CSV table of C-alpha atoms in Angstrom, one decimal:
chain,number,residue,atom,x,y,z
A,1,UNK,CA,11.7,39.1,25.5
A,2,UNK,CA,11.1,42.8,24.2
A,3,UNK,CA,12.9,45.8,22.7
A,4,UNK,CA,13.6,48.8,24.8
A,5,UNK,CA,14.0,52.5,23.3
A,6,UNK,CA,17.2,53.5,23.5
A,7,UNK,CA,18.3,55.7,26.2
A,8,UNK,CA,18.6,59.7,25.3
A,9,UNK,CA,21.4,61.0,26.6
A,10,UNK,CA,24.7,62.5,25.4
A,11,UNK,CA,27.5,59.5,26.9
A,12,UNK,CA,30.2,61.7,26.5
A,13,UNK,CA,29.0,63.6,29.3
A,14,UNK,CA,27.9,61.4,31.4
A,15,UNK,CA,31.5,60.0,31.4
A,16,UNK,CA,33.3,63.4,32.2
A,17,UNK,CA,30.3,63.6,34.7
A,18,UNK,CA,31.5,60.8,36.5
A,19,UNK,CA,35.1,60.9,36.0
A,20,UNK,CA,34.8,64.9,38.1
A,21,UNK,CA,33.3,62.8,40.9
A,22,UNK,CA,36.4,60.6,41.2
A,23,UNK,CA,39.3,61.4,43.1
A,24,UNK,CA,42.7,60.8,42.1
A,25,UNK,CA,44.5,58.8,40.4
A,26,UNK,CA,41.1,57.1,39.4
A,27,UNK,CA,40.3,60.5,37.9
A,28,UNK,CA,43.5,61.5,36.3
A,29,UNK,CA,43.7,57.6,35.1
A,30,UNK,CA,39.9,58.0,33.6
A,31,UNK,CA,40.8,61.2,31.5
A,32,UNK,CA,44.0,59.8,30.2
A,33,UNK,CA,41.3,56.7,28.7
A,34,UNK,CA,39.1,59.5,27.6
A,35,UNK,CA,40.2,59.7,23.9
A,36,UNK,CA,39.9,55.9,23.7
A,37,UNK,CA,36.6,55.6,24.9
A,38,UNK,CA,35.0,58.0,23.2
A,39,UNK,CA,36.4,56.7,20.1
A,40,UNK,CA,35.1,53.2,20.9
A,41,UNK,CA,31.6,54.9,21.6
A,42,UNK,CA,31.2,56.2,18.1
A,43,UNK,CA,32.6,52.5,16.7
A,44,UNK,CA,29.6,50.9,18.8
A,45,UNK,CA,26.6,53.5,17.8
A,46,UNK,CA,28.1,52.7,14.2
A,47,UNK,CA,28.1,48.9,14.5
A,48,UNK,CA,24.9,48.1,16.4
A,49,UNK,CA,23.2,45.4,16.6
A,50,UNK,CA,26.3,43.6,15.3
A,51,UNK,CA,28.7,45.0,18.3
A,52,UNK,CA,29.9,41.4,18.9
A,53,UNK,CA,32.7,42.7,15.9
A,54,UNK,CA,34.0,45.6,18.0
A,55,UNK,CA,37.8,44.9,19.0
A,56,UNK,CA,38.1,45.8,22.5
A,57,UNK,CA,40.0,49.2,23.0
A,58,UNK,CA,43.6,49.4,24.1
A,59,UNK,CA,43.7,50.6,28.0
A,60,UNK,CA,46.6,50.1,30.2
A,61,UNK,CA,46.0,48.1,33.3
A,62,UNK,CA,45.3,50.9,36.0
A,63,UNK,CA,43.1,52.6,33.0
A,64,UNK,CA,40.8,49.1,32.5
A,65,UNK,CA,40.8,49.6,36.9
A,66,UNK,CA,39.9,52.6,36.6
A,67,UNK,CA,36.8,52.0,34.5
A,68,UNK,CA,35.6,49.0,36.2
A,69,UNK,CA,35.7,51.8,39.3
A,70,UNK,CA,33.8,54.0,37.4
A,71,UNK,CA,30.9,51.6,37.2
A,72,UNK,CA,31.2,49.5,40.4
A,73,UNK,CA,31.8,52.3,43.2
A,74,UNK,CA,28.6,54.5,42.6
A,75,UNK,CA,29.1,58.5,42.8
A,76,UNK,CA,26.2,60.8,42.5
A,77,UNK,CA,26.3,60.9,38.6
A,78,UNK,CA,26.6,56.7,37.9
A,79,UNK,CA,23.7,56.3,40.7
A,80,UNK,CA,21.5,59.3,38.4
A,81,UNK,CA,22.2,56.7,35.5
A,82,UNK,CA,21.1,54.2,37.0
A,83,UNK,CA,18.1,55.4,37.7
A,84,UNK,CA,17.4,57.3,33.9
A,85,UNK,CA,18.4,53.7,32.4
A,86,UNK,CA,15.4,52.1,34.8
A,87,UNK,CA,13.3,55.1,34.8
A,88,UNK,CA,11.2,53.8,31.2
A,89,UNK,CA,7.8,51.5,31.9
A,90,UNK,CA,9.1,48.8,29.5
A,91,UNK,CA,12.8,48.7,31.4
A,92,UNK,CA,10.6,47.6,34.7
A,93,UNK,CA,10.3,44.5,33.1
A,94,UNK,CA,13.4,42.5,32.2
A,95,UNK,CA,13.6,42.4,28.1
A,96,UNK,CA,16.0,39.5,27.9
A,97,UNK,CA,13.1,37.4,29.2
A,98,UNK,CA,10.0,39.3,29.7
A,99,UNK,CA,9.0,37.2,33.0
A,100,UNK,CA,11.1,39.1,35.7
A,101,UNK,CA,11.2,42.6,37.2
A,102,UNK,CA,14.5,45.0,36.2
A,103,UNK,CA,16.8,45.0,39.4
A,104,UNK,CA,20.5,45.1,37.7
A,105,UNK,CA,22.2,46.6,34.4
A,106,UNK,CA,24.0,43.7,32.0
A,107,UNK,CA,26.8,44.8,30.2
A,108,UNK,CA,25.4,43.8,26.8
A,109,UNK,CA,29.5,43.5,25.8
A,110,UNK,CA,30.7,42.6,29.2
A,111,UNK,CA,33.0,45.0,31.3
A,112,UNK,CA,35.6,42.3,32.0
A,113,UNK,CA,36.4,41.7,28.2
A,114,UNK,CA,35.3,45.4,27.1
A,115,UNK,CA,36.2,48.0,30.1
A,116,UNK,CA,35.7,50.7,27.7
A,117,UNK,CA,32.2,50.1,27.8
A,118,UNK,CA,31.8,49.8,31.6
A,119,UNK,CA,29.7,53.2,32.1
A,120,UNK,CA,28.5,53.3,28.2
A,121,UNK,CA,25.0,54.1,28.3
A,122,UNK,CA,24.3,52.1,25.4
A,123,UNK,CA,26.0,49.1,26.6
A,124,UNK,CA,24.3,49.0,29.9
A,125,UNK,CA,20.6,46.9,29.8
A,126,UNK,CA,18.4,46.9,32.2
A,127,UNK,CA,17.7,43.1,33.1
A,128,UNK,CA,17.1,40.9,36.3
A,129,UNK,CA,19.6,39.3,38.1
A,130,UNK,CA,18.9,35.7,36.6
A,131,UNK,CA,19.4,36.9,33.2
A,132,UNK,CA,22.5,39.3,33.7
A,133,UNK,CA,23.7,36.0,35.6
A,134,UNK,CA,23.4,33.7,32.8
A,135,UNK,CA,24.4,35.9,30.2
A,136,UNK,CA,28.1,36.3,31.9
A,137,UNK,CA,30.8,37.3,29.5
A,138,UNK,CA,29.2,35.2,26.6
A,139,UNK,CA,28.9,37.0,23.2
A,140,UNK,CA,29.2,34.6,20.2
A,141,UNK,CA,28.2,31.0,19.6
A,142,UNK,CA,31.7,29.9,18.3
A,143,UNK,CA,29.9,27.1,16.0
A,144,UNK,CA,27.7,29.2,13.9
A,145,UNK,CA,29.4,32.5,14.8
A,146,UNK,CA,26.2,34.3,15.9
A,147,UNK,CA,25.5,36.6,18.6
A,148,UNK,CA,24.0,34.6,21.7
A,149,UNK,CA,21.7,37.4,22.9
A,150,UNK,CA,19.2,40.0,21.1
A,151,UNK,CA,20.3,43.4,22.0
A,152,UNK,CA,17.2,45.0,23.0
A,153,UNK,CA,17.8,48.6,22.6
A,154,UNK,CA,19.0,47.8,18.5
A,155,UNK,CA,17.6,44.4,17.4
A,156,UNK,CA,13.3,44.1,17.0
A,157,UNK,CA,11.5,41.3,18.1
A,158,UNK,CA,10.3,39.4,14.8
A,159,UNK,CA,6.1,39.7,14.5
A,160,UNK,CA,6.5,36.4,13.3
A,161,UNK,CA,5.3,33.8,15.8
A,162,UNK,CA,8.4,31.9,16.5
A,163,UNK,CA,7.6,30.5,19.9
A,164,UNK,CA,5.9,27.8,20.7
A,165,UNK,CA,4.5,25.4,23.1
A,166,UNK,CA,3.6,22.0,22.8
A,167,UNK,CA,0.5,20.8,25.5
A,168,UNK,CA,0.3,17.3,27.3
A,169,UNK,CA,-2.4,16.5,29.8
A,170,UNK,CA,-2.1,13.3,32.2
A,171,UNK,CA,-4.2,12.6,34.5
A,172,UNK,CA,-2.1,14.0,37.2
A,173,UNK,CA,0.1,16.9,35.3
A,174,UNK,CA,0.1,19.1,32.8
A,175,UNK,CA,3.0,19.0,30.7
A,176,UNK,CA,4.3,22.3,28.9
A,177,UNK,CA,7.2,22.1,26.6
A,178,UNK,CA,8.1,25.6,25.0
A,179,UNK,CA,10.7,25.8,22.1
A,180,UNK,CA,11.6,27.9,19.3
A,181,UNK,CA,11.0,27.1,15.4
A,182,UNK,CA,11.9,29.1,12.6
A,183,UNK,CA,9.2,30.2,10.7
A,184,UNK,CA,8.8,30.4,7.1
A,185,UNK,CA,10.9,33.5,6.0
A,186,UNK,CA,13.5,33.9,8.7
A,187,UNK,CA,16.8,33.9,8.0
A,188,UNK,CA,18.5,31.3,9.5
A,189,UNK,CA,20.8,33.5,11.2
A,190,UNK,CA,18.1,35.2,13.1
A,191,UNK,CA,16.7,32.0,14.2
A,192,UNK,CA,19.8,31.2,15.6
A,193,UNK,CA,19.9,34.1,17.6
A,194,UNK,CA,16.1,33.8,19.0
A,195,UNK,CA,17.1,29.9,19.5
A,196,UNK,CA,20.4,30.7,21.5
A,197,UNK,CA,19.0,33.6,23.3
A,198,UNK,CA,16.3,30.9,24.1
A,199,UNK,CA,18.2,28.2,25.3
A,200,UNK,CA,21.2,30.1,27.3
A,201,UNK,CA,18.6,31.9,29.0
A,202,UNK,CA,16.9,28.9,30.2
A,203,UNK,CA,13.7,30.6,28.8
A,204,UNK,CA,11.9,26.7,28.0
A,205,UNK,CA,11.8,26.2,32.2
A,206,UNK,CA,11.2,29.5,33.1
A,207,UNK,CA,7.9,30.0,31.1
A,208,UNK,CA,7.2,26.5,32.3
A,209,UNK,CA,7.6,26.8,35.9
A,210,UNK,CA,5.6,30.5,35.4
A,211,UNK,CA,3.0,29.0,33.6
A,212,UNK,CA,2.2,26.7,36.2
A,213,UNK,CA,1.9,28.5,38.9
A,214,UNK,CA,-0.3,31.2,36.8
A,215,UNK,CA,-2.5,28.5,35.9
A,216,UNK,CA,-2.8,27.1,39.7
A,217,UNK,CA,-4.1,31.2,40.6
A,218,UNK,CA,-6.7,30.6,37.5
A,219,UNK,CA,-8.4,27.6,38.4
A,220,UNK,CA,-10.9,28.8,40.4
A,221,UNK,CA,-11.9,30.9,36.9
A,222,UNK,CA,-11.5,28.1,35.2
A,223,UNK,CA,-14.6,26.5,36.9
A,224,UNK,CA,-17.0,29.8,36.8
A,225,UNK,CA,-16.6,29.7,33.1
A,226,UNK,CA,-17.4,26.1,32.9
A,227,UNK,CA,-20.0,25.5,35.2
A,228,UNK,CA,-21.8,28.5,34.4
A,229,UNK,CA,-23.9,27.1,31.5
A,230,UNK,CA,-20.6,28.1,28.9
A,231,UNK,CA,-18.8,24.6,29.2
A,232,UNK,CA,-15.1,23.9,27.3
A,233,UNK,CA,-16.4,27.0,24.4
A,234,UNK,CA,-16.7,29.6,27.0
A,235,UNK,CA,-13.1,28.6,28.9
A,236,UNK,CA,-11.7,28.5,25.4
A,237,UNK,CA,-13.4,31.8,24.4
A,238,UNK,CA,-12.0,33.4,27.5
A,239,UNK,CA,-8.5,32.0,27.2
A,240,UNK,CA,-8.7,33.4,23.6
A,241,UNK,CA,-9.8,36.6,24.7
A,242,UNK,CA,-6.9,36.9,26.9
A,243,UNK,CA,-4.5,35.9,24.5
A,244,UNK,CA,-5.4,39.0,22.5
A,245,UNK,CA,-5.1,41.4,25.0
A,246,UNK,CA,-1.8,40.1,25.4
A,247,UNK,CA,-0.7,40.0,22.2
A,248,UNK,CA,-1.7,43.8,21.6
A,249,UNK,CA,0.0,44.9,24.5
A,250,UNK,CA,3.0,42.6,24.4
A,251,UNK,CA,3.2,40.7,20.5
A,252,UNK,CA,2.7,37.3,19.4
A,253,UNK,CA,5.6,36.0,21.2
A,254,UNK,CA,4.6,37.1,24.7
A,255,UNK,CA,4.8,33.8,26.5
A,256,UNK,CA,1.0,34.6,27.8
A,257,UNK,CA,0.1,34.3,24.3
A,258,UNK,CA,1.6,31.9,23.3
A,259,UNK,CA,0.2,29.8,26.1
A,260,UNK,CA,-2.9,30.4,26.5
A,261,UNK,CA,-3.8,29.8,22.6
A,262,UNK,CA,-2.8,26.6,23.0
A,263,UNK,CA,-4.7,26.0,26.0
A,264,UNK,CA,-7.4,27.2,23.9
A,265,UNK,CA,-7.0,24.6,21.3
A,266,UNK,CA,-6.2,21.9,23.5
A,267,UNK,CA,-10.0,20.4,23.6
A,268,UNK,CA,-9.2,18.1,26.7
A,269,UNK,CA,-7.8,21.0,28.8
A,270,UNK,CA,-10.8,23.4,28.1
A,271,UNK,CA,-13.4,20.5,28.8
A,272,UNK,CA,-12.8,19.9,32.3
A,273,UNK,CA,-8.8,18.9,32.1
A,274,UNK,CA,-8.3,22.6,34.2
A,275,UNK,CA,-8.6,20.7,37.0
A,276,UNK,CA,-5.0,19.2,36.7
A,277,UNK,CA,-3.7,22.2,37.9
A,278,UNK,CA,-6.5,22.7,41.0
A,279,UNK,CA,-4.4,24.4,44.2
A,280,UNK,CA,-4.1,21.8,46.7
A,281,UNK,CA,-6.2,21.8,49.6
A,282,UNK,CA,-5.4,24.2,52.8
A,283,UNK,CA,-6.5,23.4,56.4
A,284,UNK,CA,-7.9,25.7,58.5
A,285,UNK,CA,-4.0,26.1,60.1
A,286,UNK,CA,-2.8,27.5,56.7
A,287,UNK,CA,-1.4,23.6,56.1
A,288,UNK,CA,-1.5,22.4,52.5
């Protein structure tokens, strides 16, 4: 997960831009919401991060249509949108989850329960499918009355290290459990949003399953650094080393970082336990 910058451009204008590429009534229906929209627009710059506070803006039926058109049947001016929203390096990668590559916009307040919104720069994320399809029209944990999901155009990633990951090795696995603590210092609503976002985005088998498989592509490393005379100090050294890279480029709570420090540390792992996670065996047909 990451923050994103903002996107630049005036909303207002990109929603009379796409309303003159309507026909009618969609058009005539989209003016008539005009006034309401851009009302709600202001109300959202003015509340962000806390948006899940907004009342939803009153649209007549054809009106909240009408909106939902606006964003679902692309004209020339939603599809140049589209592509400013995904045009930034850091969008390319989703922020919700920081493992997969951007290929839809979330409604950060959904469309269905906020049509207002629907073509709202501001509201519109770019995210991967498995994320925009997990967040669905959830907004607050009705328990604890917290938002479910950083925002990551408003709310910044804490550089306290909140993620974790705890390190078993069997003879035949490697077992990676990743969680979220609250650090010393962090409110306890803002670990309940990290946690949340966490957990609804199924983040703990994601990073898992990823990890694994990055792991299995670094064995063959793995065994250079050992054999070479360096032993377990030299694959921990280099597992370190990555970790840093990593962290400058992406913060301590890059899952990269997170898991290869505790690789690092894990004594049994660096001295020969790499070999858990060895690729298995391919014949010469390409057969495992």
């Amino acid at each position: 997960m990451h923050s994103i910058t903002p996107p630049d451009m005036d909303s207002e204008d990109v929603f009379d831009n796409i309303t003159a590429a309507k026909r009618q009534p969609t058009r005539r229906r989209l003016e008539a919401a005009r006034r309401r929209v851009v009302v709600a627009y202001g109300m959202y710059e003015n509340a962000a991060p806390s948006v899940e506070s907004l009342v939803p803006a009153t649209v007549t039926n054809v009106q909240r249509k009408a909106l939902h058109h606006a964003y679902s049947v692309e004209t020339a001016p939603m599809l140049d949108l589209r592509e400013k929203l995904n045009e930034p390096v850091m969008a390319a990668r989703c922020p919700f989850c920081g493992i997969s590559e951007s290929g839809t916009l979330d409604h950060y307040l959904p469309k269905e329960l906020y049509p207002e919104f629907s073509i709202f720069s501001l509201n519109l994320v770019p995210s991967c499918a498995k994320c925009n399809t997990r967040k669905r029209t959830l907004i607050v944990d009705e328990d604890t009355d917290v938002r479910l999901f950083l925002h990551p155009y408003f709310d910044d990633i804490p550089n306290q290290t909140f993620l974790t990951v705890r390190v078993r090795l069997r003879q035949d696995a490697l077992l990676l459990e990743f969680r979220v603590r609250r650090p010393v210092g962090m409110s306890q609503a803002r670990y309940l949003q990290l946690r949340s976002h966490f957990k609804q985005l199924d983040l703990a088998s994601r990073y898992r399953k990823l990890s694994l498989v990055e792991l299995r592509g670094r064995h063959g490393g793995f065994v250079r650094f050992y054999q070479n005379g360096g032993g377990s100090a030299r694959v921990a050294a280099e597992l370190e080393a990555e970790a840093d890279d990593y962290e400058a480029a992406h913060g301590p709570n890059f899952w990269r970082v997170i898991l290869y420090r505790a690789l690092a540390a894990h004594n049994g792992f660096c001295d020969g336990g790499f070999d858990v996670v060895k690729p298995p065996q391919v014949d010469g047909a390409g057969q495992e």
